[in-house]
CSV table of C-alpha atoms in Angstrom, one decimal:
chain,number,residue,atom,x,y,z
A,1,MET,CA,84.6,94.3,106.9
A,2,THR,CA,82.1,97.1,106.3
A,3,GLY,CA,80.4,98.3,102.9
A,4,ALA,CA,77.1,98.4,101.0
A,5,GLY,CA,75.0,98.2,104.0
A,6,ARG,CA,76.7,94.8,105.4
A,7,GLU,CA,79.3,94.7,108.5
A,8,PHE,CA,81.1,91.6,109.6
A,9,VAL,CA,82.6,90.8,112.9
A,10,ALA,CA,85.4,88.7,114.0
A,11,THR,CA,83.3,86.1,116.7
A,12,GLY,CA,85.8,83.2,116.8
A,13,ILE,CA,89.7,83.2,117.2
A,14,GLY,CA,92.0,79.9,117.1
A,15,MET,CA,95.4,79.9,117.0
A,16,LEU,CA,98.5,77.3,117.0
A,17,THR,CA,102.2,77.5,117.0
A,18,PRO,CA,105.2,76.2,118.8
A,19,SER,CA,104.7,79.0,121.6
A,20,GLY,CA,101.5,78.6,122.4
A,21,ARG,CA,97.7,78.8,121.2
A,22,THR,CA,96.9,82.3,121.9
A,23,PRO,CA,97.0,85.3,119.8
A,24,ALA,CA,100.3,86.8,122.0
A,25,ALA,CA,102.0,83.5,121.0
A,26,ASP,CA,105.2,83.8,118.8
A,27,THR,CA,104.9,82.6,115.0
A,28,GLY,CA,108.4,81.2,114.8
A,29,ALA,CA,109.5,77.6,113.9
A,30,GLY,CA,109.8,75.0,116.7
A,31,ARG,CA,111.4,71.6,118.0
A,32,ALA,CA,110.5,68.8,115.6
A,33,ASP,CA,108.5,67.3,118.3
A,34,TRP,CA,106.5,70.1,119.5
A,35,PHE,CA,103.3,69.1,117.7
A,36,ASP,CA,101.5,65.5,117.8
A,37,SER,CA,98.6,65.3,115.3
A,38,ARG,CA,97.1,61.8,116.7
A,39,ARG,CA,97.0,63.9,120.4
A,40,GLU,CA,95.5,67.2,118.4
A,41,LEU,CA,93.3,65.8,115.9
A,42,GLY,CA,92.6,62.0,116.5
A,43,ARG,CA,92.8,59.0,113.8
A,44,GLY,CA,92.7,59.9,110.3
A,45,TYR,CA,95.2,63.1,110.1
A,46,LYS,CA,98.5,61.3,110.1
A,47,TYR,CA,99.7,61.6,106.4
A,48,LEU,CA,98.1,65.1,105.8
A,49,PRO,CA,100.6,67.6,105.4
A,50,PRO,CA,101.9,69.2,108.8
A,51,ALA,CA,100.5,72.8,107.8
A,52,CYS,CA,97.1,71.8,106.9
A,53,GLN,CA,97.3,69.9,110.7
A,54,TYR,CA,97.7,72.9,112.2
A,55,LEU,CA,95.5,74.7,110.0
A,56,LEU,CA,92.8,72.1,111.4
A,57,VAL,CA,93.4,72.6,114.9
A,58,ALA,CA,93.1,76.4,114.8
A,59,THR,CA,89.9,76.1,112.8
A,60,ARG,CA,88.3,73.6,115.3
A,61,ALA,CA,89.5,76.2,117.9
A,62,ALA,CA,88.0,79.0,116.0
A,63,VAL,CA,84.9,77.5,115.3
A,64,ALA,CA,84.1,76.7,119.0
A,65,ASP,CA,85.3,79.9,120.3
A,66,SER,CA,82.7,81.7,117.7
A,67,GLY,CA,79.7,79.8,119.7
A,68,GLY,CA,77.8,78.2,116.9
A,69,ALA,CA,77.9,80.4,113.9
A,70,LEU,CA,78.7,77.7,111.7
A,71,GLU,CA,75.5,75.9,112.8
A,72,ALA,CA,73.4,79.2,112.2
A,73,VAL,CA,73.6,79.1,108.7
A,74,GLY,CA,73.0,76.3,105.7
A,75,GLU,CA,76.7,75.1,104.2
A,76,GLU,CA,76.3,76.6,101.2
A,77,ARG,CA,76.4,80.3,103.1
A,78,ARG,CA,79.8,79.0,104.6
A,79,ALA,CA,83.2,79.8,103.0
A,80,VAL,CA,87.1,79.5,103.4
A,81,ALA,CA,89.8,81.6,102.7
A,82,VAL,CA,93.4,80.8,103.8
A,83,GLY,CA,97.0,82.4,102.9
A,84,SER,CA,100.3,80.5,103.3
A,85,ASN,CA,103.6,80.9,101.5
A,86,ARG,CA,105.2,77.9,102.5
A,87,ALA,CA,102.6,75.1,104.1
A,88,ILE,CA,103.7,72.7,101.4
A,89,ALA,CA,107.0,74.0,100.3
A,90,ALA,CA,109.1,71.0,102.0
A,91,VAL,CA,106.5,68.6,100.6
A,92,HIS,CA,106.9,69.8,97.1
A,93,ASP,CA,110.7,69.8,97.6
A,94,GLY,CA,110.6,66.2,98.3
A,95,MET,CA,108.4,65.7,95.6
A,96,ASP,CA,111.0,67.3,93.2
A,97,ARG,CA,113.8,64.8,94.4
A,98,THR,CA,112.1,62.1,94.3
A,99,ILE,CA,111.0,62.5,90.3
A,100,LEU,CA,114.5,63.6,89.6
A,101,GLU,CA,116.4,60.8,91.1
A,102,SER,CA,113.7,57.5,91.0
A,103,GLY,CA,111.2,58.7,88.7
A,104,SER,CA,107.3,59.9,89.1
A,105,ALA,CA,106.5,55.7,89.3
A,106,GLU,CA,108.2,56.4,92.9
A,107,LEU,CA,106.3,59.3,94.4
A,108,SER,CA,104.1,58.1,97.5
A,109,PRO,CA,100.4,58.1,97.1
A,110,ALA,CA,100.3,59.7,100.8
A,111,THR,CA,101.5,62.6,99.0
A,112,ALA,CA,101.0,63.0,95.6
A,113,ALA,CA,97.5,64.6,96.0
A,114,TYR,CA,99.4,67.5,97.4
A,115,GLY,CA,100.5,69.0,94.5
A,116,ALA,CA,98.0,72.3,94.9
A,117,VAL,CA,97.9,74.4,98.0
A,118,ASN,CA,94.4,74.6,97.7
A,119,VAL,CA,93.9,71.0,98.5
A,120,LEU,CA,95.1,71.8,102.2
A,121,THR,CA,92.0,74.3,102.6
A,122,GLY,CA,89.9,72.0,101.1
A,123,ARG,CA,90.3,69.5,103.9
A,124,VAL,CA,89.1,72.5,106.3
A,125,SER,CA,85.8,73.0,104.1
A,126,VAL,CA,85.0,69.1,104.0
A,127,GLU,CA,85.5,68.9,107.7
A,128,HIS,CA,83.3,72.2,108.4
A,129,ALA,CA,81.1,71.6,105.6
A,130,CYS,CA,81.6,75.0,104.0
A,131,LYS,CA,80.1,75.1,100.4
A,132,GLY,CA,80.1,78.6,100.0
A,133,PHE,CA,83.4,78.9,98.2
A,134,ASN,CA,87.3,77.7,98.9
A,135,LEU,CA,90.1,79.9,98.4
A,136,THR,CA,93.6,79.6,99.1
A,137,LEU,CA,95.8,83.2,98.8
A,138,THR,CA,99.5,83.0,98.5
A,139,THR,CA,100.8,86.7,98.2
A,140,PRO,CA,104.1,86.9,100.3
A,141,VAL,CA,103.8,88.3,103.6
A,142,ILE,CA,100.1,89.4,103.1
A,143,ALA,CA,98.3,86.2,102.1
A,144,GLY,CA,96.5,85.9,105.1
A,145,LEU,CA,95.2,89.2,105.3
A,146,GLU,CA,94.7,89.1,101.5
A,147,ALA,CA,92.3,86.1,102.5
A,148,LEU,CA,90.2,88.4,105.0
A,149,ALA,CA,90.1,90.9,102.0
A,150,THR,CA,88.9,88.4,99.3
A,151,GLY,CA,86.7,86.7,101.7
A,152,GLY,CA,85.1,89.8,102.6
A,153,ARG,CA,84.5,91.0,99.1
A,154,ALA,CA,82.7,87.5,98.4
A,155,LEU,CA,81.0,87.9,101.8
A,156,ARG,CA,79.8,91.5,100.9
A,157,ALA,CA,78.4,90.4,97.5
A,158,GLY,CA,75.9,88.1,99.8
A,159,ARG,CA,77.6,85.1,98.6
A,160,SER,CA,78.4,84.1,101.9
A,161,ASP,CA,77.4,84.9,106.0
A,162,VAL,CA,80.2,83.0,107.8
A,163,LEU,CA,84.1,83.2,106.8
A,164,ILE,CA,86.9,81.0,107.9
A,165,ALA,CA,89.8,83.1,107.4
A,166,GLY,CA,93.1,81.9,107.8
A,167,ALA,CA,97.0,81.5,107.4
A,168,MET,CA,99.2,78.5,107.8
A,169,GLU,CA,102.8,77.7,107.3
A,170,GLU,CA,105.2,75.1,107.9
A,171,PRO,CA,109.2,75.9,107.7
A,172,PRO,CA,110.8,75.7,104.0
A,173,PRO,CA,113.2,72.7,103.4
A,174,PRO,CA,116.7,73.7,104.2
A,175,GLY,CA,118.8,76.3,102.2
A,176,ALA,CA,115.3,77.9,101.1
A,177,GLY,CA,113.7,80.9,102.6
A,178,THR,CA,115.3,83.9,104.9
A,179,GLY,CA,116.0,82.2,108.1
A,180,ARG,CA,113.0,83.7,109.8
A,181,ALA,CA,111.0,80.3,109.4
A,182,GLU,CA,107.3,80.5,110.9
A,183,GLN,CA,105.0,77.2,111.7
A,184,GLY,CA,101.8,76.7,112.9
A,185,ALA,CA,97.9,78.3,111.8
A,186,ILE,CA,95.5,80.9,112.7
A,187,ALA,CA,92.2,81.1,112.3
A,188,LEU,CA,89.5,84.0,112.4
A,189,LEU,CA,85.4,83.2,112.1
A,190,VAL,CA,84.4,86.1,110.6
A,191,GLU,CA,80.0,86.7,110.3
A,192,THR,CA,77.7,89.2,109.1
A,193,ALA,CA,76.9,91.5,112.2
A,194,ALA,CA,73.3,91.1,111.6
A,195,LEU,CA,73.8,87.2,111.9
A,196,ALA,CA,76.1,87.7,115.0
A,197,ARG,CA,73.3,89.8,116.7
A,198,ARG,CA,70.5,87.3,116.2
A,199,ARG,CA,72.8,84.5,118.1
A,200,ARG,CA,73.8,87.0,120.5
A,201,ALA,CA,77.0,86.1,119.7
A,202,ARG,CA,80.0,87.8,121.6
A,203,GLY,CA,82.2,89.8,118.6
A,204,TYR,CA,85.8,90.8,119.2
A,205,GLY,CA,85.8,93.3,116.5
A,206,SER,CA,85.3,94.3,112.8
A,207,ILE,CA,87.9,93.9,110.2
A,208,GLU,CA,88.0,96.0,107.2
A,209,THR,CA,91.2,95.0,104.7
A,210,GLN,CA,92.1,96.4,101.3
A,211,THR,CA,95.1,95.3,99.1
A,212,LEU,CA,96.7,97.1,96.6
A,213,VAL,CA,100.1,96.8,94.7
A,214,LEU,CA,102.7,99.7,94.5
A,215,PRO,CA,104.2,99.7,91.3
A,216,ALA,CA,108.3,99.9,91.1
A,217,THR,CA,107.9,103.2,89.3
A,218,ALA,CA,105.5,104.3,92.2
A,219,LYS,CA,108.3,106.8,94.0
A,220,GLY,CA,107.2,109.7,96.7
A,221,LYS,CA,104.0,111.0,96.6
A,222,SER,CA,102.7,109.1,93.7
A,223,ALA,CA,103.0,106.1,96.5
A,224,ARG,CA,101.5,108.2,99.3
A,225,ARG,CA,98.8,109.0,96.6
A,226,LEU,CA,98.1,105.2,96.2
A,227,LEU,CA,98.4,104.2,99.9
A,228,ASP,CA,96.3,107.5,101.1
A,229,GLY,CA,93.3,106.6,98.3
A,230,SER,CA,93.4,102.7,100.3
A,231,MET,CA,93.2,104.2,103.8
A,232,ALA,CA,90.5,107.3,102.9
A,233,ARG,CA,88.5,104.2,101.7
A,234,LEU,CA,88.9,102.4,104.8
A,235,GLY,CA,88.6,105.5,106.9
A,236,ALA,CA,91.9,105.2,108.6
A,237,ILE,CA,93.7,108.5,107.8
A,238,GLY,CA,95.1,109.5,111.2
A,239,LEU,CA,94.7,105.8,113.1
A,240,PRO,CA,97.7,104.2,115.0
A,241,VAL,CA,99.5,102.0,112.6
A,242,HIS,CA,100.5,98.3,113.7
A,243,THR,CA,103.4,97.8,110.9
A,244,VAL,CA,104.8,94.7,109.7
A,245,LEU,CA,107.4,95.9,107.3
A,246,ASP,CA,110.9,94.4,106.2
A,247,LYS,CA,113.6,96.7,104.9
A,248,SER,CA,112.2,96.6,101.1
A,249,PRO,CA,111.6,99.3,98.8
A,250,THR,CA,108.0,98.6,99.2
A,251,ALA,CA,108.2,98.6,102.9
A,252,GLU,CA,110.3,102.1,102.9
A,253,MET,CA,107.4,103.6,100.7
A,254,VAL,CA,105.1,102.2,102.8
A,255,ARG,CA,107.1,104.0,105.9
A,256,THR,CA,107.1,107.1,104.1
A,257,ALA,CA,103.4,107.2,103.4
A,258,LEU,CA,102.7,106.4,106.9
A,259,ALA,CA,104.8,109.3,108.4
A,260,GLY,CA,101.6,111.8,109.5
A,261,HIS,CA,100.4,108.6,111.6
A,262,PRO,CA,101.3,107.7,114.9
A,263,VAL,CA,102.9,103.9,115.4
A,264,ALA,CA,101.7,101.7,118.0
A,265,ALA,CA,104.0,99.0,117.0
A,266,GLU,CA,106.6,97.9,114.6
A,267,HIS,CA,106.7,94.0,113.8
A,268,GLU,CA,109.3,92.6,111.1
A,269,PRO,CA,107.7,89.8,109.1
A,270,GLY,CA,108.6,86.3,109.3
A,271,ASP,CA,109.4,83.7,106.3
A,272,GLY,CA,105.5,83.5,105.4
A,273,CYS,CA,102.2,84.8,106.2
A,274,LEU,CA,101.4,84.4,109.9
A,275,ARG,CA,102.8,87.6,111.6
A,276,ALA,CA,100.3,90.1,110.0
A,277,MET,CA,97.8,87.8,110.3
A,278,ALA,CA,98.8,87.4,114.3
A,279,VAL,CA,98.8,90.9,114.8
A,280,VAL,CA,95.5,91.2,113.6
A,281,ALA,CA,94.2,88.3,115.8
A,282,ARG,CA,95.8,90.4,119.0
A,283,LEU,CA,94.1,93.3,118.3
A,284,LEU,CA,90.9,91.8,118.3
A,285,ALA,CA,91.7,89.2,121.7
A,286,ALA,CA,92.5,92.8,123.2
A,287,GLY,CA,89.5,94.7,122.2
A,288,ALA,CA,91.7,97.4,120.8
A,289,GLU,CA,88.9,100.3,119.8
A,290,ASP,CA,90.1,101.6,116.4
A,291,CYS,CA,93.6,101.3,114.5
A,292,LEU,CA,95.4,100.1,111.3
A,293,VAL,CA,97.3,97.1,110.2
A,294,ALA,CA,99.7,97.8,107.7
A,295,ALA,CA,102.2,95.1,105.8
A,296,ALA,CA,104.1,95.2,102.5
A,297,ALA,CA,106.4,92.5,100.8
A,298,GLY,CA,109.1,93.3,98.2
A,299,THR,CA,107.0,92.3,95.5
A,300,GLY,CA,105.3,95.6,95.9
A,301,THR,CA,102.0,94.0,97.2
A,302,VAL,CA,100.6,95.8,100.2
A,303,ALA,CA,97.9,95.2,102.4
A,304,LEU,CA,95.8,97.3,105.3
A,305,ALA,CA,93.4,96.1,107.8
A,306,ARG,CA,91.5,98.3,109.6
A,307,VAL,CA,90.5,96.6,113.2
A,308,ARG,CA,87.6,98.1,115.3
A,309,ARG,CA,85.8,97.3,118.6
A,310,TRP,CA,82.1,95.9,118.0
A,311,ASP,CA,79.8,97.9,120.0
A,312,ARG,CA,78.3,95.2,122.0
A,313,GLY,CA,77.8,97.8,124.8
A,314,ASP,CA,81.1,97.1,126.6
A,315,ARG,CA,83.9,99.2,128.0
A,316,SER,CA,86.4,100.3,125.1
A,317,ARG,CA,90.1,99.9,125.0
A,318,THR,CA,92.8,101.6,122.8
A,319,CYS,CA,95.4,100.2,120.5
């Protein structure tokens, strides 16, 4: 993330899915017994929604990986932004069924507090004493990247120096979703380049993210013009592209607009926002030199993330 004299770099990566804990892990759902909250988190977390538990594990890993980013700033300079599409869908479904069948008086005190998804993100802020701001984004497919974009704008405005940006998902209730359920969480610790240099931290790379909406009326040249404008602001015209696109009209418009770019890899989104965030995490972990991640949802929303190797004097690698 760069702009207005401020550059931001990722110095910590944390990931937890049924397939593993590295950025190379798949984001698909696993067996019912794949996660043990007591073993992973200790006492006091049993009644948290599963997605929140995953996020706490991933965040702890990212914070540890950063080598002391949070401790280097005051609590009011730490912030959290997290994306999710399905994190508490199953919890809400259970609450709805209880109200319809038995009345609201029968709601469990253990789950009644989770009527708002932002409560899950708030648990991260409480655990890591992040008092700058606390945001949850829910745009389909791109919510994780939107957390990077929204959090980055706030950092650029000087509201904080360190950002925990994440994504969390849990499979939706039976009969809901697309059949490509995602499960787990990803967390990135992002800080100002000035702070990272002062701490002599290892930086995985810088991230610059923008989001936009392609109206249903946008066709051909008009869609291309909107996307070209965003890519130009990122300085990403002509860069290799990693796409996270389905078969929706919005995705097809993005494919058409990117026709002149070399496509490094194509990914199909899952039933959540983990896939796009995982692609960014993998590129950062691999030390990719300079490339673009493009993700879109059928709702017309698009996210573009430019990932660049942070110049720390080592040898660069390409996408």
